[in-house]
Amino acid sequence: MYGQLIVEGLSIGACYAVFGIAVVIIYKTSEVINFAQGEMAMISTFVAYHILNVYGWPFWYAFIGALFFAVLLGVFIEVCFLRPAKDPTVLGLIVITLGAEMLLMGLASWKWGAEQKDFALPFSFHKTHELFKGVVINDWSIAVFVMAAVLMIFLYIFFRYTKLGVAMRATQQNEHAARIMGIKVERVFSFAWGFSSLIGALAGMFFAARSTLDPAYMMEPFLRAFAAAVLGGLMSIPGVVIGGGILGILENFVGFHWPAWKPIVAFLVIVAVLCIRPSGLFARHYEKKV
Amino acid sequence: MKGKGRFWAVLFTISSLVLWTGIGLCGAPGFDDKEIRIAAWGPQTGPAAPWGSVARAPAVLAAMINEQGGIHGRKLKHFVRDDQYNPAQTKVVVKELVEKEGIFSFVCGTGSAGGLAVKDYLAQNKVIWVGPATSVKEYVFPVQPYLFSVYPLYEDEGSILTKYVIEKLGIKEIGVVYQNDPYGKNGLDGVRQRLDHLKMKAVAEIPVEATEKDLSSHVLKLKSAGAKAVLMWVHPTTGVVLVKTAATIGYKPQWVASNTLSDFELMNKISGGLWEGIITGAFMLPPDSDDPRVVKYREAAKKYAPEERFGVFFMAGIMFTEPLVEALKRVGKNLSTEAVLKALNSMKNFQGVGPKLTWSPDQHQGSDSIQIWKCGPGGKTILLQDWTVNELAHWKKK
Amino acid sequence: MGDHFRVENLSISFGGLKAVDGVSFDVEPNTIFSIIGPNGSGKTTIFNLICGIYHPHSGRIILEGRNIVGLKPDRIARLGIARTFQNIELFGNATVMDNIMLGRHIHMKTGVFSGAFMWWRGSRAAQEEIVHREEVEKIIDFLDLQSVRDQFVSSLPYGKRKLVELGRALALKPKVLLLDEPSAGMNTEEKEDLSIWIKDIREDYKVTILLIEHDMNMIMGISDRVICLNYGRKIAEGLPQEVQKHPEVIEAYLGEEDIFRHA
Ligand SMILES: Nc1ncnc2c1ncn2[C@@H]1O[C@H](COP(=O)(O)OP(=O)(O)O)[C@@H](O)[C@H]1O
Ligand SMILES: [Mg+2]
């Protein structure tokens, strides 16, 4: 049973991690926790749903379409909501993202209604494979692991070798200096939002396949992804991935032994990390790395 | 600057005076020679909006009645307000309806927190409330003079479903998943009531929060406890996540759920077909039934509210309103709140599309029985057991 | 008036304080042009105006015949103006090499997709990278930074960091290079090296240098022309020796630490 718990914990943890990466990318560039992150993913998933069920196109068209939409949405929010704010305070930025969150949720309720919808991925969770005796893994989990791994490798190459990735890192470290180096900082911000929105949409579709699709379905996963990001120090991509894994396993163990306590594990993790080690579990490790 | 400030202060004072006196003066009687005004609140937007269709359905019943000339010459006028499932908002919309529109009786009314927030206000203003769209013990114990409940108690449902599982299905290993709130706990109480009676014990009792999306540990716990039947009093999404998660690890118990998860068409769709074979309680005839009364409502809904899906929640809105209409008919031309209260209080074994209803001045919990359904292929309803009474119900023995 | 680099009647004020007040000057190509003046006289503000961090309330800044006022800093960088900061602005969590490499940013063509194939030696992106690296290695050699090339910038002493910043600015291959107190925090020996380097930079990179400095030895030694600011206004302009003797300049520096004594 514990083997199965670990598999389940790691697979949901990987999903939190992917979503947490989206949170981290925006935090690193704009220095704001984007409270609209969940709803951006929600709307993008609804777009996939719409393409699938209203236009009746094949899944991969819907998938690509949703990712494309997600990028536009992220850029749109950055350009239209964040950029106009002149010298915003942290609180001001948070209020802006909260506003965007409410707007998106209202929009989804209006367009698709609040009734739950079914959103399926081609990776079925009915199909299971025996890992070793008594421990199974399903296609959904395998797909999540593959997605997380591919994303990690991609991000590594991206930040290391591409002009834009390097520009992003430079902007994170010193916006002033980046500008003077000729880096189009505005473009970097827009890109970060678009990119983060895309990663969020990926995770959003996986979450929807696990439960149901409705305008509020990403609120809970956002909290967990945020906890994973906090565990990892909010700044580090490897950090959030490890944080997601830890959170997933921790939640599942607590949920197995004391189900009533499970919902507050994420809260406790956030509070504990912020009190004891605000820079996250892997702060030192990270500082050397970049 | 100063002048402006004074202007606003004066405006504020005047407007609050108007509002205040308005509150004092109004409170229209709720009916006149031409119409009787009824109303329902319910979430029309936000996460709970799927339950909001209950509040809209009485309009169909009103249209049916009005087409035949109304009740003793008076037409029914139905108002719907969106409270977003937020008790503060429920208060606002109910106050507005009572004081500006003048409401004779509320019907339905979704959400226990919102209902609890307004029930005393309604009683103070002598506004009747029939058929809350949820079962809450505080609505009926002790008796609230203006509030008449139709909805069977989750406790009775739990007891009846448990009995069915043990006696008809022959399953003794019972697990329970319950939402960590009065709804879920009442269901759990019902299961315990039956099990205690049979000197048995559940193999697992697991609380869950309505918003939770990852339930792997819950399901693994059920599996490792060896539960062969799992009874659940949870949010529809929670139910779907439970069933999906169980499928991922090849765990296949008999799932049994509360009537709040009996909208098979919806549940089967959002679970990707996994709802098939699941047993639930039910508080009325199936919406896809051939019963002539149901057929009549279904046709009327198609005519008056073609955009609505005629599912369990929508039809329930009609069912909750039936007894009020019956009482209005019995009262006759000389309409008054007192007369309708008297008619409701003497309702005995009235049956529309819901359970048999009996109200008396000291008992406003109208029913003690449920049906048992099973979700068939494509979300079709299979009737497993007709109206069944909970013979253990403690509230009936005095 | 030359069209190479020119500032006309430049003014900006911060909440009533006229930080820069009607300053004009004209810089010949490939010369070293120094700006001196007491603390708070508006020197750094002029640099911030030139590279687009601030926008002047009036005046024009002409680079090769074109008014660059109103352009964004990244645009101005691409047009060929690079700078160093008085209070070093480096990418602290990156190595010396990486920092200087960032100076090459505007010269890179690599997009996201081709960049992703950087690891493959034969790719165009890898070829391009090699060219940029050579350029950067030259700068590292030139500024004598080989020993620290792979160290994190945040771990370096102040003087070295100033050099990294200079190297990074050079990597942009600018037409005009703005140096804001480059010798601050250096000892006499390092300052002498720096003087030689600045002269070499002008020769090797064919660049025009605007220099803000407090060290009068250095100013006298390497400047082609000098202006002096006081309270945001230009009070003197000319050859180094002329400005040094200018009565208003001497007056402006009274009360300040007496830097002229060393000159
Ligand atoms: N962003 C700003 N806001 C307000 N005042 C400023 C700003 N930048 C510079 N100043 C003021 O302008 C004046 C000139 O500053 P600066 O150009 O830094 O002088 P320095 O000649 O020492 O480099 C100073 O009084 C400084 O306080
Ligand atoms: Mg300065």
PDB file of N, CA and C and ligand atoms in Angstrom, chain C residues 38-45 83 86-87 180-181 212 214, ligand 2:
ATOM      1  N   PRO C  38      31.485  68.680  -8.230  1.00  0.00           N
ATOM      2  CA  PRO C  38      31.300  68.162  -6.873  1.00  0.00           C
ATOM      3  C   PRO C  38      30.180  67.114  -6.814  1.00  0.00           C
ATOM      4  N   ASN C  39      30.100  66.420  -5.702  1.00  0.00           N
ATOM      5  CA  ASN C  39      29.034  65.425  -5.533  1.00  0.00           C
ATOM      6  C   ASN C  39      27.663  66.084  -5.650  1.00  0.00           C
ATOM      7  N   GLY C  40      26.779  65.428  -6.336  1.00  0.00           N
ATOM      8  CA  GLY C  40      25.422  65.956  -6.471  1.00  0.00           C
ATOM      9  C   GLY C  40      25.305  67.038  -7.517  1.00  0.00           C
ATOM     10  N   SER C  41      26.318  67.219  -8.338  1.00  0.00           N
ATOM     11  CA  SER C  41      26.250  68.301  -9.317  1.00  0.00           C
ATOM     12  C   SER C  41      25.525  67.877 -10.598  1.00  0.00           C
ATOM     13  N   GLY C  42      25.165  66.619 -10.697  1.00  0.00           N
ATOM     14  CA  GLY C  42      24.332  66.199 -11.834  1.00  0.00           C
ATOM     15  C   GLY C  42      25.053  65.366 -12.872  1.00  0.00           C
ATOM     16  N   LYS C  43      26.241  64.865 -12.555  1.00  0.00           N
ATOM     17  CA  LYS C  43      27.025  64.124 -13.537  1.00  0.00           C
ATOM     18  C   LYS C  43      26.338  62.798 -13.908  1.00  0.00           C
ATOM     19  N   THR C  44      26.031  62.014 -12.881  1.00  0.00           N
ATOM     20  CA  THR C  44      25.398  60.723 -13.149  1.00  0.00           C
ATOM     21  C   THR C  44      24.053  60.913 -13.833  1.00  0.00           C
ATOM     22  N   THR C  45      23.344  61.963 -13.442  1.00  0.00           N
ATOM     23  CA  THR C  45      22.048  62.221 -14.058  1.00  0.00           C
ATOM     24  C   THR C  45      22.196  62.437 -15.561  1.00  0.00           C
ATOM     25  N   ARG C  83      27.457  51.720 -21.124  1.00  0.00           N
ATOM     26  CA  ARG C  83      27.895  52.467 -19.946  1.00  0.00           C
ATOM     27  C   ARG C  83      28.268  51.536 -18.793  1.00  0.00           C
ATOM     28  N   GLN C  86      27.986  53.938 -11.509  1.00  0.00           N
ATOM     29  CA  GLN C  86      28.749  54.359 -10.334  1.00  0.00           C
ATOM     30  C   GLN C  86      28.679  53.267  -9.256  1.00  0.00           C
ATOM     31  N   ASN C  87      27.458  52.761  -9.031  1.00  0.00           N
ATOM     32  CA  ASN C  87      27.316  51.645  -8.083  1.00  0.00           C
ATOM     33  C   ASN C  87      27.036  50.381  -8.867  1.00  0.00           C
ATOM     34  N   ASP C 180      31.205  55.793 -15.442  1.00  0.00           N
ATOM     35  CA  ASP C 180      30.840  56.581 -14.263  1.00  0.00           C
ATOM     36  C   ASP C 180      31.747  56.207 -13.095  1.00  0.00           C
ATOM     37  N   GLU C 181      32.723  57.068 -12.822  1.00  0.00           N
ATOM     38  CA  GLU C 181      33.692  56.863 -11.748  1.00  0.00           C
ATOM     39  C   GLU C 181      34.299  55.472 -11.773  1.00  0.00           C
ATOM     40  N   ILE C 212      33.272  60.144 -16.181  1.00  0.00           N
ATOM     41  CA  ILE C 212      33.043  60.880 -14.938  1.00  0.00           C
ATOM     42  C   ILE C 212      34.105  60.404 -13.964  1.00  0.00           C
ATOM     43  N   HIS C 214      36.611  61.397 -10.275  1.00  0.00           N
ATOM     44  CA  HIS C 214      37.008  62.282  -9.195  1.00  0.00           C
ATOM     45  C   HIS C 214      38.531  62.373  -9.101  1.00  0.00           C
TER      46      HIS C 214
HETATM   47 MG    MG D   2      27.398  60.285  -9.528  1.00  0.00          MG
END
